[in-house]
Amino acid sequence: MTKKRKRQDDFQKVKLKVGKKKPKLENATATNFRTKTIHLPEQLKEDRILPTNNRKLNIKDLLSQMHHYNPGVKQSALLGLKDLLSQYPFIIDAHLSNILSEVTAVFTDKDANVRLAAVQLLQFLAPKIRAEQISPFFPLVSAHLSSAMTHITEGIQEDSLKVLDILLEQYPALITGRSSILLKNFVELISHQQLSKGLVNRDRSQSWMLSVNPNRRLTSQQWRLKVLVRLGKFLQALADGSSRLRESEGLQEHKENPHATSNSIFINWKELANDQQHIQVYENGGSQPNVSSQFRLRYLIGGLGNVDESLTSSESLKGFIEIIIPLLIECWIEAVPPQFATSVGNGIEREPLQVMQQVLNIISLLWKLSKQHDETHKLESWLRKNYLDDFKHHFMSNFPYTLKEITKHRRKDTNKSVKYCTILFNNVDHLLLNLTLSDIMVSLANASTLQKDSNWIEMIRKFVTETLEDGSKLNSKQLNRLLGVSWRLMQIQSNREATETLIKAVYTLYQQRGLILPVRTLLLKFFSKIYQKEELRSYRLRNRSRVLSRWLAGLPLQLSNLGSRNPELSTQLIDIIHTAAARANKELLKSLQATALQIYDPQEGTMVVLPTESQQRLVQLVYFLPSLHADLLSQLSRCCIMGRLSASLAVTLIGILHMRSSFSGWKHSLKDWLLSDMDYLSFLFSTLAGFSKEELTWLQSLRGVPHVIQTQLSPVLLYLTDLDQFLHHWEIAEAVCHSLLVISSRRQSFDVLQNAISKHLVGLTVVPDSTVGCVFGVLCKLLDHTCAVSESLLPFLASCCYSLLYFLLTLEKGEAEHLKKRDKLWGVCVSILALVPGVLKLMLQSLRVNRVGPEELHVVGQMLRLLLQHAPLRTQMLNNAVLVQQIIKNITTLKSGSVQEQWLTDLHYCFSVYITGHPQGPNALSAVY
């Protein structure tokens, strides 16, 4: 019998014994713990509350379908998403992060229909999402865009340009902030980098060459044209953003004008004197601290050498120029091969001309960016040294370029000869191409290199002159280039003959009729720039152009003819006229004097039909007029009182005329500069009256109308003006009063005023309430111990005073408009009665109560009671106590047959208190009671 081997089993079974507890397993779970529930109500809500589209799919369903393997499902999801967001726009804000992450992910989808749907959805979403909303997610958008631009599939590259168009249009600042990556992508779209070992240490401009892809559905030239168009838009957005940033920081400098420009501020001297306006002096000087620092947030390292800092520095810009300019020259050579140079004079076809236009546009934008960074002109010298020869050889050899006209034969009748029809092409502007090329070339020249560059500069000068004198209609873009080239040519060659020829050519264009506003504006700015440059020269070196003088002299007439038909253009004309007038330009001042009556006409003149800002500038121009004759002053007075000017502007005009008068205290070297005293005082009184002679004459025929207050005791009827007119007139009268008060001889000023009142107002039967109130106010302020009121003027003043008091006492609560006049009119009435005793005496003598009816009798009694109660008049009332006693006695006699009313009782009480009970009162008055 064999013996069994003993072996160790891998898994030994534990034998359980009866009565013993079962041992715990090693992987046993402990159950001695407690749990509590967590409630999240927001997450427990059902998805049915989310809005759905026509297919009953909500936002979560549609976004989940974006990951489906089937292209049709993804396209349907994108279309459904657009439908849902168009019906419920509020979903965009709530799910913006998820929407952008899913939509941008399909920029690189293999299916063309999916990409098309994604582009359409992005085009729909972009206008609805603000820049600050999308800014946190823009790195993700930019990353997917960059991935699409550098994708190996040609169709994805083409669709990426459509996405770039949308982002450039809606978010230019955000997309240009990623320029370090995107500029590299632009270069790689049209070229490839040579990987030869011999080129590793060579110049980076020679390491890139144009690429040709035969698998692309477009030709190589068509594809490069598409890319160059987008690169031009991108650089334009970059240049605009850089300009706005520098302007906001106050760092923009004009190389042509070494004098710094400052930000002008308007100072209201009245508010400044009352501490209502605070002026920061240095903050408006136009200069801000320039912090030069190489620090950049999110420093990006790219594959283009130093072109990894965007184009924010001159070095990074120089690096990009070194790469892109050779490629652009290759594109130019491809569009105009050297072997076809002899036939270029007959014209270039549409597509090559478009490529040439985009090449020049990109170079021009790079030049613009270089000027923003080139504060020491080092970059300009570098550009000239490296690229002037290439540009002369390739660009200027066939200058100027024309568009080749493609013709087709068209037969109308077999008996007639064959006629030709020219086909015009869109988006092809050969004139703009030539002007852009001229702008690029002249920017590389200066006065020191004039002899070396005389050949091609003369070609450009001839082309510019012929274009200006051609008489063809130019758009604003063409004219902007044309004037820029003209200005640069004038800087390079600043002799009288050369500049005069160019200015004359521009003036020929300026004289054309029917020019659109942008074109006219550019021409005005050009001439203004030339004028300001001439004015900055010293008087000895100043050599003013005859054409420029003729242009300046014609501006006032243009302004008077233009009127309000184009307020923007009128404003520009006024600014230029104001600048030249302030510099005492003789030709302009002479023309301005000749057209002043048309400009300041109170009915249809330029000043009264333009906005307030332009009116202010025209009011300031009055100070510079050589002569202020009576007719012009009459028109200015009418402008003040008609309400066509605001009260503040009217006050400013009165102050300007005061400064021109002999009463201002200034010592003038020329007597012609002074304003005639008689004309000036006539202006003040006409403005004080508030109505012209014709208007006052027309008022005399008014009777029985609601606006005329008629009494039985006063021969003067009161015409009630509107509240706005009344307040306007009152504010102007205060300015007139101030001008009269500063005259050294108060007595002469008062005599002139009362003589004018006697001549022009006394004898009128209907007088406006504002005129009476203003005249009373000025008389009271001018009156002092040296002045004496004329006896012939007292009856008129007394009649006006009674009419005003009657009007104030008969006002009803419903007449809210006239109630606002009460305080002002009551104050001047009391003042004139207190200061001129004769007025009160004559007014009391005119109160013949036996001639009035019961309604006016009540008003007379109330008037007497108020006059007795008024403290400033008590002395005058005591002096006329006998007259007051007789009037009260007559009123009491007339009311004796009826029950005594309360107003009569109050009148008797006031008389007894203030007159009879007065210690200085006459003893005979007690007999009345």
Coordinates of C-alpha atoms in Angstrom, one line a residue, residues 409-420:
H409 CA -19.1 91.5 -79.3
R410 CA -22.8 92.3 -79.4
R411 CA -24.8 92.3 -82.5
K412 CA -28.1 94.3 -82.6
D413 CA -28.7 94.5 -86.3
T414 CA -26.9 92.7 -89.2
N415 CA -26.8 95.9 -91.1
K416 CA -25.0 97.8 -88.4
S417 CA -21.4 97.7 -87.4
V418 CA -20.2 95.7 -84.4
K419 CA -20.3 97.6 -81.1
Y420 CA -18.4 96.9 -77.9

